[in-house]
């Protein structure tokens, strides 16, 4: 472990020197790549420096035991520093787990009402509010890019950005099919019904990572339609973009301005194309680890929200909490931390 950490520390210092060179500063892509790499190893390097200080202090404490007047104090210090050393070693093991290159990025999230008709759409709305509340608690920002409301509430589709520090590292495990078991407000007989909504989480792409040419996009302008309102169906402001090479289609009609809808549609398109290219790269290189938590596919059933029993179960890791009411208020930390911990354990086993 120490050898790997020595190499990381050496690389950290190299990157800092490189980032001061004029030719690197002027190369936006190279500079950004180095900054991302620096950020990805910074925590490990800082903890390693603390670890070396602890080892030095331990060595000094052992030497103090030879002095009768200081021996008692030295033994207390050895006990304290040994515990600190063991705790720091555990931290370093986790920090050495290979990082996802997208962990520091913002995310584009998409939630769709799926099985269950109106109840599926209502549940999609509940999930959106859950993530919105979680984001606020984390100090993240949420921006709705596109939304199609359901006739009885919720959304048939809602797409939104979540921006902040290391957002993808927190929300990347949320992709999949979320199942709800409860008595729908649309159910007159009081019977429990199972409905689903799908969630898709994609890292935000920037212009450096995805170069989309104008000639590769077909843009269609049409008249907005929706749940109502005086501005619906009055202007040709809705935008549909088709990325011809991949066949990816996105639409945006929430803004009254065609220009704003075009900007948001392109923002969604970039992330979708980036996600598509990543999936293709992983398939070609076999880069998907066997230890990965879930496939990330929207069809994979990942979690059940059981309202009668106030229970949430994540099926991928067998995690259950009896605090569904708090989870729906954005208290997702316990679930997300459990997923992160299990993912780290599996990756460590995979490396061994």
Coordinates of C-alpha atoms in Angstrom, one line a residue:
X1 CA 0.0 0.0 0.0
X2 CA 2.8 2.4 0.9
X3 CA 4.4 1.9 -2.5
X4 CA 1.2 2.8 -4.3
X5 CA 0.8 5.9 -2.0
X6 CA 4.4 7.0 -2.7
X7 CA 3.6 6.9 -6.4
X8 CA 0.4 8.8 -5.9
X9 CA 2.2 11.5 -3.9
X10 CA 4.9 11.7 -6.6
X11 CA 2.2 12.0 -9.3
X12 CA 0.4 14.7 -7.3
X13 CA 3.5 16.8 -7.2
X14 CA 4.2 16.3 -10.9
X15 CA 0.7 17.5 -11.8
X16 CA 1.0 20.6 -9.7
X17 CA 4.2 21.4 -11.5
X18 CA 2.7 20.7 -14.9
X19 CA -0.3 23.0 -14.2
X20 CA 2.1 25.9 -13.7
X21 CA 3.6 25.5 -17.2
X22 CA 2.4 27.9 -19.9
X23 CA 1.9 25.3 -22.6
X24 CA -0.4 23.3 -20.3
X25 CA -2.3 26.3 -19.1
X26 CA -3.0 27.3 -22.8
X27 CA -4.2 23.7 -23.6
X28 CA -7.7 23.7 -22.1
X29 CA -8.3 20.0 -22.6
X30 CA -5.0 18.9 -21.1
X31 CA -5.3 21.4 -18.2
X32 CA -8.8 20.1 -17.4
X33 CA -7.7 16.5 -17.5
X34 CA -4.9 17.2 -15.1
X35 CA -7.1 19.2 -12.8
X36 CA -9.6 16.3 -12.7
X37 CA -6.8 13.8 -12.0
X38 CA -5.4 16.1 -9.3
X39 CA -8.8 16.3 -7.6
X40 CA -9.2 12.5 -7.8
X41 CA -6.0 11.8 -5.8
X42 CA -5.9 14.8 -3.6
X43 CA -7.7 13.2 -0.6
X44 CA -5.6 10.1 -0.7
X45 CA -2.4 12.2 -0.8
X46 CA -3.5 14.4 2.1
X47 CA -4.5 11.4 4.3
X48 CA -1.2 9.7 3.4
X49 CA 0.8 12.7 4.6
X50 CA -1.2 12.5 7.9
X51 CA -0.4 8.8 8.0
X52 CA 3.4 9.5 7.6
X53 CA 3.2 12.0 10.4
X54 CA 1.5 9.4 12.7
X55 CA 4.2 6.9 11.9
X56 CA 6.9 9.5 12.7
X57 CA 5.1 10.3 16.0
X58 CA 4.9 6.6 16.9
X59 CA 8.5 6.1 16.3
X60 CA 9.3 9.1 18.6
X61 CA 6.9 7.8 21.3
X62 CA 8.6 4.4 21.3
X63 CA 12.0 6.0 21.8
X64 CA 10.6 8.0 24.7
X65 CA 9.8 4.8 26.6
X66 CA 13.5 4.4 27.4
X67 CA 13.2 7.5 29.6
X68 CA 11.7 6.6 33.0
X69 CA 10.2 10.0 33.5
X70 CA 8.5 10.0 30.1
X71 CA 7.7 6.3 29.9
X72 CA 4.1 6.5 31.2
X73 CA 3.2 9.4 28.9
X74 CA 4.9 7.6 26.0
X75 CA 2.8 4.5 26.5
X76 CA -0.4 6.6 26.5
X77 CA 0.8 8.2 23.2
X78 CA 1.6 4.9 21.7
X79 CA -1.9 3.6 22.5
X80 CA -3.6 6.7 21.0
X81 CA -1.4 6.8 17.9
X82 CA -1.8 3.1 17.2
X83 CA -5.6 3.5 17.1
X84 CA -5.2 6.6 14.9
X85 CA -2.8 4.6 12.6
X86 CA -5.3 1.7 12.2
X87 CA -8.2 4.1 11.5
X88 CA -6.1 6.0 8.9
X89 CA -5.0 2.7 7.2
X90 CA -8.7 1.9 6.8
X91 CA -9.3 5.3 5.2
X92 CA -6.4 4.8 2.9
X93 CA -7.6 1.4 1.7
X94 CA -11.0 3.0 0.7
X95 CA -9.3 6.0 -0.9
X96 CA -7.2 3.6 -3.1
X97 CA -10.3 2.1 -4.6
X98 CA -10.2 3.1 -8.3
X99 CA -12.2 6.2 -8.9
X100 CA -14.9 6.7 -11.5
X101 CA -13.7 9.5 -13.8
X102 CA -17.2 11.0 -13.7
X103 CA -17.5 11.2 -9.9
X104 CA -16.8 14.9 -9.7
X105 CA -19.4 15.8 -12.4
X106 CA -22.9 17.3 -12.3
X107 CA -25.6 14.9 -13.5
X108 CA -28.6 14.9 -15.8
X109 CA -31.4 12.9 -14.4
X110 CA -34.5 11.6 -16.2
X111 CA -37.6 10.2 -14.4
X112 CA -40.4 8.5 -16.3
X113 CA -43.7 7.2 -15.1
X114 CA -43.8 3.5 -16.2
X115 CA -46.1 0.7 -15.1
X116 CA -49.3 1.7 -13.3
X117 CA -50.7 4.4 -15.6
X118 CA -51.6 7.6 -13.6
X119 CA -50.1 6.1 -10.4
X120 CA -46.8 5.5 -12.1
X121 CA -46.7 9.2 -13.2
X122 CA -47.7 10.3 -9.7
X123 CA -44.8 8.2 -8.2
X124 CA -42.4 9.7 -10.8
X125 CA -43.4 13.1 -9.3
X126 CA -42.8 11.8 -5.8
X127 CA -39.3 10.6 -6.8
X128 CA -38.5 13.9 -8.3
X129 CA -39.4 15.8 -5.1
X130 CA -37.4 13.2 -3.1
X131 CA -34.3 13.9 -5.1
X132 CA -34.9 17.7 -5.1
X133 CA -35.1 17.7 -1.3
X134 CA -32.0 15.5 -1.1
X135 CA -30.1 17.9 -3.4
X136 CA -31.1 20.9 -1.3
X137 CA -29.9 19.1 1.9
X138 CA -26.6 18.4 0.2
X139 CA -26.2 22.0 -1.0
X140 CA -26.7 21.0 -4.7
X141 CA -28.7 23.0 -7.2
X142 CA -31.6 21.6 -9.3
X143 CA -32.6 22.9 -12.7
X144 CA -35.6 21.4 -14.5
X145 CA -34.8 21.2 -18.2
X146 CA -37.9 19.5 -19.6
X147 CA -41.1 18.2 -18.0
X148 CA -44.3 16.6 -19.3
X149 CA -47.0 16.5 -16.5
X150 CA -49.3 13.6 -16.1
X151 CA -53.1 14.1 -16.4
X152 CA -53.6 13.2 -12.7
X153 CA -50.4 14.7 -11.3
X154 CA -46.8 13.8 -11.3
X155 CA -44.9 13.4 -14.6
X156 CA -44.9 11.2 -17.6
X157 CA -41.3 12.5 -18.0
X158 CA -39.1 15.0 -16.2
X159 CA -35.5 15.8 -17.0
X160 CA -33.3 17.9 -14.7
X161 CA -29.8 18.8 -13.9
X162 CA -28.3 18.5 -10.4
X163 CA -25.2 20.6 -9.9
X164 CA -22.7 20.7 -7.1
X165 CA -19.5 19.0 -5.8
X166 CA -19.2 15.3 -6.6
X167 CA -22.8 15.0 -7.5
X168 CA -22.3 11.9 -9.8
X169 CA -20.5 10.0 -7.0
X170 CA -23.7 10.3 -4.9
X171 CA -26.4 9.8 -7.4
X172 CA -24.9 7.4 -9.9
X173 CA -26.5 4.3 -8.2
X174 CA -30.0 5.7 -8.7
X175 CA -30.4 4.5 -12.3
X176 CA -33.0 1.7 -12.6
X177 CA -36.6 0.8 -12.0
X178 CA -38.1 2.0 -8.7
X179 CA -41.3 0.2 -7.5
X180 CA -43.9 1.6 -5.2
X181 CA -46.5 -0.4 -3.3
X182 CA -49.4 1.6 -1.8
X183 CA -53.1 2.5 -2.2
X184 CA -53.2 5.0 -5.1
X185 CA -55.3 8.2 -4.7
X186 CA -57.0 7.0 -7.9
X187 CA -58.0 3.7 -6.3
X188 CA -61.6 3.8 -5.0
X189 CA -61.6 0.4 -3.4
X190 CA -58.6 0.9 -1.2
X191 CA -56.5 -1.9 -2.7
X192 CA -52.7 -1.8 -2.7
X193 CA -51.3 -1.4 -6.1
X194 CA -47.7 -1.9 -7.5
X195 CA -46.5 0.8 -9.9
X196 CA -43.1 1.8 -11.2
X197 CA -41.1 4.7 -12.4
X198 CA -37.7 4.6 -14.1
X199 CA -34.7 6.7 -13.2
X200 CA -31.8 7.4 -15.5
X201 CA -28.6 9.2 -14.2
X202 CA -26.0 10.5 -16.7
X203 CA -22.9 12.5 -16.0
X204 CA -22.9 16.0 -17.5
X205 CA -20.8 16.3 -20.7
X206 CA -18.9 19.3 -21.7
X207 CA -17.7 20.5 -25.1
X208 CA -14.2 19.1 -24.5
X209 CA -15.5 15.6 -24.1
X210 CA -18.2 15.6 -26.7
X211 CA -17.7 17.4 -30.0
X212 CA -21.2 17.6 -31.6
X213 CA -21.1 19.1 -35.1
X214 CA -24.0 21.2 -36.3
X215 CA -24.2 19.0 -39.4
X216 CA -24.9 16.0 -37.1
X217 CA -28.0 17.6 -35.6
X218 CA -31.5 17.9 -37.1
X219 CA -33.7 20.5 -35.3
X220 CA -37.4 20.5 -35.6
X221 CA -39.6 23.4 -34.2
X222 CA -43.2 22.7 -33.3
X223 CA -46.0 24.1 -31.2
X224 CA -45.9 23.3 -27.5
X225 CA -48.5 21.0 -25.9
X226 CA -49.1 20.2 -22.3
X227 CA -51.4 20.2 -19.3
X228 CA -52.7 23.7 -20.1
X229 CA -52.1 27.4 -19.6
X230 CA -52.4 30.4 -21.7
X231 CA -49.0 30.0 -23.3
X232 CA -49.6 26.4 -24.5
X233 CA -50.2 25.9 -28.2
X234 CA -49.8 29.6 -29.0
X235 CA -46.3 29.8 -30.3
X236 CA -43.8 27.5 -32.2
X237 CA -41.3 27.4 -29.3
X238 CA -40.9 23.6 -28.6
X239 CA -37.7 22.1 -29.9
X240 CA -36.9 18.5 -31.0
X241 CA -33.2 17.6 -31.6
X242 CA -32.1 14.5 -33.4
X243 CA -28.4 13.4 -33.2
X244 CA -28.1 11.7 -36.6
X245 CA -25.1 9.5 -35.9
X246 CA -26.6 7.9 -32.8
X247 CA -30.3 8.4 -33.5
X248 CA -30.7 10.0 -30.1
X249 CA -33.8 12.3 -29.9
X250 CA -34.5 14.9 -27.2
X251 CA -37.3 17.4 -26.9
X252 CA -37.8 20.5 -24.8
X253 CA -40.9 22.7 -24.6
X254 CA -41.0 24.1 -21.1
X255 CA -39.7 27.6 -21.9
X256 CA -41.7 30.2 -23.8
X257 CA -38.6 31.1 -25.7
X258 CA -37.5 28.9 -28.6
X259 CA -33.9 29.9 -27.9
X260 CA -34.0 28.8 -24.3
X261 CA -35.6 25.5 -25.3
X262 CA -32.9 25.0 -27.9
X263 CA -30.2 25.6 -25.3
X264 CA -31.7 23.1 -22.8
X265 CA -32.3 20.5 -25.5
X266 CA -28.7 20.7 -26.6
X267 CA -27.6 20.4 -22.9
X268 CA -29.6 17.2 -22.6
X269 CA -28.4 15.9 -26.0
X270 CA -24.7 16.3 -25.0
X271 CA -25.1 14.2 -21.9
X272 CA -27.1 11.6 -23.7
X273 CA -24.5 11.3 -26.5
X274 CA -21.7 11.2 -23.9
X275 CA -23.5 8.4 -22.0
X276 CA -24.0 6.5 -25.3
X277 CA -20.3 6.8 -26.2
X278 CA -19.3 5.6 -22.7
X279 CA -21.6 2.6 -22.8
X280 CA -20.1 1.7 -26.2
X281 CA -16.6 2.1 -24.9
X282 CA -17.3 -0.1 -21.9
X283 CA -18.9 -2.8 -24.1
X284 CA -15.9 -2.8 -26.4
X285 CA -13.2 -2.8 -23.7
X286 CA -15.0 -4.9 -21.1
X287 CA -14.5 -2.1 -18.7
X288 CA -17.6 -2.8 -16.6
X289 CA -16.4 -4.4 -13.4
X290 CA -18.1 -7.5 -12.1
X291 CA -18.2 -5.9 -8.7
X292 CA -20.3 -2.9 -10.0
X293 CA -23.5 -2.2 -8.0
X294 CA -26.2 -2.7 -10.6
X295 CA -26.0 -2.4 -14.4
X296 CA -27.3 1.2 -14.5
X297 CA -29.9 0.1 -17.0
X298 CA -33.3 1.7 -16.5
X299 CA -35.1 -1.7 -16.7
X300 CA -33.2 -3.1 -13.7
X301 CA -35.5 -3.3 -10.6
X302 CA -33.4 -1.7 -7.9
X303 CA -35.6 -0.5 -5.1
X304 CA -39.1 -1.0 -3.6
X305 CA -41.0 1.7 -1.6
X306 CA -43.6 -0.1 0.5
X307 CA -45.9 2.5 2.1
X308 CA -48.1 0.3 4.3
X309 CA -45.0 -1.0 6.1
X310 CA -43.1 2.3 5.8
X311 CA -40.2 0.3 4.3
X312 CA -37.6 0.9 1.6
X313 CA -35.6 -2.0 0.3
X314 CA -32.6 -1.8 -2.1
X315 CA -32.6 -5.2 -3.8
X316 CA -29.0 -4.9 -5.1
X317 CA -27.4 -5.0 -1.7
X318 CA -30.2 -6.3 0.4
X319 CA -30.5 -3.1 2.4
X320 CA -33.8 -2.3 4.2
X321 CA -34.9 0.7 6.3
X322 CA -38.2 1.2 8.0
X323 CA -38.1 5.0 7.5
X324 CA -39.7 5.5 4.1
X325 CA -41.4 8.7 5.3
X326 CA -38.0 10.2 6.0
X327 CA -36.5 8.9 2.7
X328 CA -39.3 10.5 0.7
X329 CA -38.3 13.8 2.5
X330 CA -34.9 13.6 1.0
X331 CA -33.2 11.6 3.8
X332 CA -31.3 9.4 1.3
X333 CA -27.9 9.5 3.0
X334 CA -28.2 6.1 4.8
X335 CA -29.1 4.3 1.5
X336 CA -26.5 6.1 -0.6
X337 CA -23.7 5.5 2.0
X338 CA -24.6 1.8 2.1
X339 CA -24.3 1.6 -1.7
X340 CA -21.0 3.5 -1.7
X341 CA -19.6 1.3 1.0
X342 CA -20.7 -2.0 -0.7
X343 CA -19.3 -0.8 -4.0
X344 CA -16.0 0.0 -2.5
X345 CA -15.8 -3.4 -0.8
X346 CA -16.5 -5.2 -4.0
X347 CA -13.9 -3.2 -5.9
X348 CA -11.3 -4.0 -3.3
X349 CA -12.1 -7.7 -3.6
X350 CA -12.0 -7.4 -7.3
X351 CA -8.5 -5.9 -7.1
X352 CA -7.3 -8.7 -4.9

